[in-house]
Coordinates of C-alpha atoms in Angstrom, one line a residue:
M295 CA 0.0 0.1 -0.1
K296 CA 1.4 3.4 -1.0
T297 CA 2.3 6.0 1.8
S298 CA -0.1 8.5 0.4
T299 CA -2.9 6.0 0.6
K300 CA -2.1 5.2 4.2
L301 CA -2.0 8.8 5.0
L302 CA -5.4 9.4 3.5
I303 CA -6.9 6.4 5.3
G304 CA -5.5 7.7 8.7
L305 CA -6.9 11.1 8.0
L306 CA -10.4 9.7 7.3
T307 CA -10.2 7.8 10.5
C308 CA -9.3 10.9 12.5
I309 CA -12.2 12.9 11.3
P310 CA -15.0 11.0 13.1
L311 CA -12.9 10.9 16.2
A312 CA -12.4 14.6 16.1
I313 CA -16.2 15.1 15.7
T314 CA -16.8 12.7 18.4
A315 CA -14.5 14.5 20.7
Y316 CA -15.9 17.9 20.0
A317 CA -19.5 16.6 20.6
Y318 CA -18.5 15.3 24.0
L319 CA -16.9 18.6 24.9
L320 CA -20.0 20.5 23.9
K321 CA -22.1 18.1 26.0
Q322 CA -19.8 18.8 28.9
K323 CA -20.4 22.5 28.6
F324 CA -24.0 22.0 28.3
D325 CA -24.3 19.9 31.4
A326 CA -22.1 22.6 33.4
N327 CA -24.4 25.3 32.2
E328 CA -21.6 27.0 30.2
F329 CA -23.1 26.5 27.0
V330 CA -25.3 29.5 25.8
L331 CA -27.0 29.8 22.5
S332 CA -26.3 32.7 20.5
I333 CA -30.0 33.7 20.2
Y334 CA -29.8 34.4 24.1
A335 CA -26.6 36.2 23.7
E336 CA -28.4 38.8 21.5
E337 CA -31.1 39.6 24.0
P338 CA -30.7 43.2 25.2
E339 CA -29.9 44.1 28.8
Y340 CA -32.0 46.7 30.5
S341 CA -31.3 48.8 33.6
K342 CA -33.8 49.6 36.2
V343 CA -34.3 53.5 37.2
I344 CA -35.4 54.4 40.6
L345 CA -38.1 56.9 40.5
D346 CA -40.5 58.3 43.0
N347 CA -44.3 57.8 42.6
Y348 CA -45.8 59.6 39.6
N349 CA -49.3 59.4 37.9
H350 CA -48.6 61.3 34.7
I351 CA -45.9 61.1 32.1
V352 CA -44.5 63.8 29.6
L353 CA -42.3 62.1 27.1
D354 CA -40.1 63.4 24.2
G355 CA -38.5 60.5 22.3
E356 CA -36.4 62.8 19.9
L357 CA -32.8 62.1 19.6
F358 CA -30.1 63.9 17.8
Y359 CA -26.7 62.2 17.0
T360 CA -23.3 63.8 16.5
G361 CA -20.9 62.3 14.0
E362 CA -21.5 60.1 11.0
S363 CA -24.0 57.4 11.0
A364 CA -25.4 54.6 8.8
L365 CA -28.8 56.4 9.2
T366 CA -27.6 60.0 8.2
R367 CA -28.5 61.7 5.0
K368 CA -27.7 65.3 5.0
P369 CA -25.9 67.2 7.6
T370 CA -28.0 70.2 9.1
S371 CA -24.9 72.3 10.2
Q372 CA -21.3 72.1 10.7
V373 CA -20.0 72.1 14.3
G374 CA -16.1 72.1 14.5
S375 CA -14.7 68.9 12.8
Y376 CA -18.0 67.1 13.4
K377 CA -21.4 67.3 11.6
S378 CA -24.5 67.7 13.6
I379 CA -27.0 65.1 12.3
S380 CA -30.7 65.3 12.9
V381 CA -32.0 61.7 12.6
S382 CA -36.0 61.1 12.5
W383 CA -36.0 58.6 15.3
Y384 CA -39.1 57.1 16.9
P385 CA -37.9 55.0 19.7
T386 CA -40.6 52.3 21.1
I387 CA -41.9 53.0 24.5
K388 CA -43.8 50.2 26.1
F389 CA -46.4 50.7 28.7
K390 CA -48.1 48.1 30.9
G391 CA -50.3 48.5 33.9
D392 CA -51.8 45.1 34.7
T393 CA -49.9 44.6 38.2
D394 CA -49.1 46.5 41.2
I395 CA -45.6 46.4 40.2
R396 CA -44.0 50.0 39.5
S397 CA -40.9 49.7 37.3
F398 CA -39.1 51.9 34.7
Q399 CA -36.4 50.2 32.7
I400 CA -34.2 51.5 29.7
L401 CA -31.9 49.7 27.4
S402 CA -28.6 49.8 29.2
E403 CA -26.5 51.3 26.5
Y404 CA -28.9 54.2 26.3
Q405 CA -28.9 54.9 30.1
E406 CA -26.5 57.8 30.0
A407 CA -28.6 59.6 27.4
L408 CA -31.8 59.5 29.6
R409 CA -33.1 62.5 31.5
T410 CA -35.9 62.2 33.9
K411 CA -37.4 64.8 36.2
I412 CA -40.4 64.6 38.6
V413 CA -42.5 67.7 39.2
K414 CA -45.4 67.0 41.7
D415 CA -46.7 63.8 40.4
T416 CA -45.6 64.2 36.7
L417 CA -42.6 62.4 35.2
F418 CA -40.9 64.4 32.4
V419 CA -38.8 61.9 30.2
S420 CA -36.4 63.1 27.5
F421 CA -32.9 62.3 25.9
V422 CA -29.6 64.1 25.6
K423 CA -29.9 65.7 22.2
D424 CA -26.2 65.7 21.3
H425 CA -25.6 62.2 22.3
G426 CA -22.6 60.8 20.5
K427 CA -23.7 57.1 20.2
K428 CA -24.3 55.4 16.9
A429 CA -27.7 55.3 15.5
D430 CA -27.8 51.4 16.1
Y431 CA -31.0 51.2 18.1
N432 CA -32.7 47.9 17.5
S433 CA -36.5 48.5 16.9
K434 CA -37.3 44.9 17.9
H435 CA -36.8 45.8 21.5
P436 CA -38.3 48.8 23.2
L437 CA -36.1 51.6 24.4
L438 CA -38.2 51.9 27.6
V439 CA -40.4 49.6 29.5
I440 CA -42.6 51.3 32.1
D441 CA -45.0 49.4 34.2
N442 CA -47.5 51.5 36.3
Q443 CA -51.0 50.8 36.7
H444 CA -51.8 54.0 38.4
L445 CA -50.9 56.3 35.4
K446 CA -53.6 58.8 34.5
S447 CA -52.2 60.4 31.5
I448 CA -49.4 60.0 28.9
K449 CA -48.5 62.9 26.8
A450 CA -45.7 62.0 24.1
Q451 CA -44.1 63.1 20.9
S452 CA -41.7 61.8 18.5
S453 CA -42.1 58.3 19.9
T454 CA -43.8 54.8 19.1
I455 CA -46.0 54.3 22.1
K456 CA -47.2 50.6 23.0
I457 CA -49.9 50.1 25.5
S458 CA -51.0 46.7 26.4
N459 CA -52.9 45.0 29.3
F460 CA -53.6 48.3 30.9
E461 CA -56.4 48.4 33.5
N462 CA -57.5 51.6 35.0
K463 CA -60.6 53.8 35.8
E464 CA -59.5 56.6 33.3
L465 CA -56.6 57.4 31.1
R466 CA -55.7 60.4 28.9
L467 CA -53.4 59.8 25.9
D468 CA -52.2 62.8 24.0
V469 CA -49.7 62.0 21.1
S470 CA -48.1 64.4 18.7
K471 CA -45.8 63.3 15.7
A472 CA -46.1 59.8 17.0
K473 CA -47.5 56.3 16.6
L474 CA -49.7 55.0 19.2
E475 CA -50.8 51.2 19.5
I476 CA -53.4 50.4 22.3
K477 CA -54.0 46.8 22.7
K478 CA -56.1 44.7 25.2
T479 CA -56.7 47.7 27.4
D480 CA -59.6 47.8 29.9
V481 CA -60.3 51.5 30.8
S482 CA -63.6 53.0 31.8
T483 CA -63.0 56.4 30.5
L484 CA -60.3 56.9 27.7
T485 CA -59.6 60.5 26.4
L486 CA -57.7 60.4 23.1
I487 CA -55.9 63.3 21.4
A488 CA -54.0 62.7 18.2
G489 CA -52.2 65.7 16.3
K490 CA -49.4 66.5 13.9
E491 CA -49.7 63.4 11.7
S492 CA -49.9 60.9 14.4
S493 CA -51.1 57.3 13.8
V494 CA -53.3 55.5 16.4
S495 CA -54.3 51.8 16.3
M496 CA -56.8 50.3 18.9
F497 CA -57.0 46.5 19.1
Q498 CA -59.4 44.4 21.5
C499 CA -60.0 47.2 24.0
N500 CA -63.0 47.4 26.4
L501 CA -64.0 50.9 27.1
D502 CA -67.1 52.4 28.5
T503 CA -66.6 56.0 26.9
L504 CA -64.0 57.1 24.4
T505 CA -63.7 60.8 23.9
Y506 CA -61.5 61.7 20.8
T507 CA -59.7 64.5 19.0
I508 CA -58.1 63.9 15.7
L509 CA -56.3 66.9 14.0
N510 CA -53.7 67.7 11.3
R511 CA -53.4 64.7 9.1
S512 CA -53.8 62.0 12.1
Q513 CA -55.6 58.7 11.8
I514 CA -57.2 56.1 14.0
D515 CA -57.6 52.5 13.2
F516 CA -60.1 50.6 15.3
E517 CA -60.3 46.7 15.1
N518 CA -62.3 44.5 17.2
N519 CA -63.1 46.8 20.2
H520 CA -66.0 46.9 22.6
I521 CA -66.7 50.5 23.1
K522 CA -70.1 51.6 24.6
N523 CA -70.0 55.3 23.9
Y524 CA -68.1 57.7 21.6
V525 CA -67.7 61.4 22.1
K526 CA -66.2 63.4 19.4
S527 CA -64.4 66.4 20.9
D528 CA -62.7 67.7 17.7
T529 CA -61.8 66.7 14.2
D530 CA -60.9 68.3 11.0
S531 CA -61.2 67.4 7.2
T532 CA -57.6 65.9 7.2
S533 CA -58.3 63.4 10.0
F534 CA -59.3 59.8 9.2
I535 CA -61.0 56.9 10.9
A536 CA -60.9 53.3 9.8
I537 CA -63.2 50.7 11.4
R538 CA -62.3 47.0 11.0
G539 CA -63.7 43.7 12.2
H540 CA -66.2 43.7 15.1
A541 CA -67.0 47.2 16.4
E542 CA -70.6 46.8 17.5
N543 CA -72.6 50.1 17.3
M544 CA -69.4 52.2 16.5
T545 CA -70.1 52.5 12.7
A546 CA -73.6 54.2 13.3
L547 CA -72.4 56.3 15.9
L548 CA -69.5 57.8 13.8
K549 CA -71.7 58.4 10.9
Q550 CA -74.1 60.3 13.1
Q551 CA -71.4 62.4 14.7
R552 CA -70.0 63.2 11.2
K553 CA -73.4 64.6 10.3
N554 CA -73.5 66.7 13.3

């Protein structure tokens, strides 16, 4: 038998042994809880922010980045050797209110950019406008996660607001240049104000009374809600209301309100 043939046979014999040994090492790491799938390693890290009690939130989600970024298009001004870039950035803010737990969490890498201030019972939330981080926000994960069932009002701009599983007697939502999604919320009285090209979606909500204002090319999309009474506060010719799925007597009420 030629030497080259012997070497080839030896090599082919070693490959299964190497695979078996590697599999054995992986099993040992798994049994010792040292083996972590990459899907878990990509989960974001959140930091808790300790705040006093509050019943109202005023939130500005707008961010400005300094320096070049993959999301930048045109510089708005020149500052020294850096370009001041305005990025249209609508971070996702998630609200929950179905437990007694009060918590306020932010993606850890953005904690330094967060600014909060409490005046009486109102929490003001904003971000440093010249924050020098890369615009690498992953929209799959909310920037803020807020759990407070005692909230009475949320006023927000330049944000994507998601409210789910919220239970309260009354709630006032006022959004501007924002996206608002309300899902599986049980509120007796909901006051909704949408302005400056805001988009509102409501899914599977239970309300006794909805008072709404839609202005400046804003729109509301209702889908499969149970709402007993609708009260139109103000609308204009640029606003739009869409009704999908089961809406009970909503269509008839809205038609009557439009006539009025």
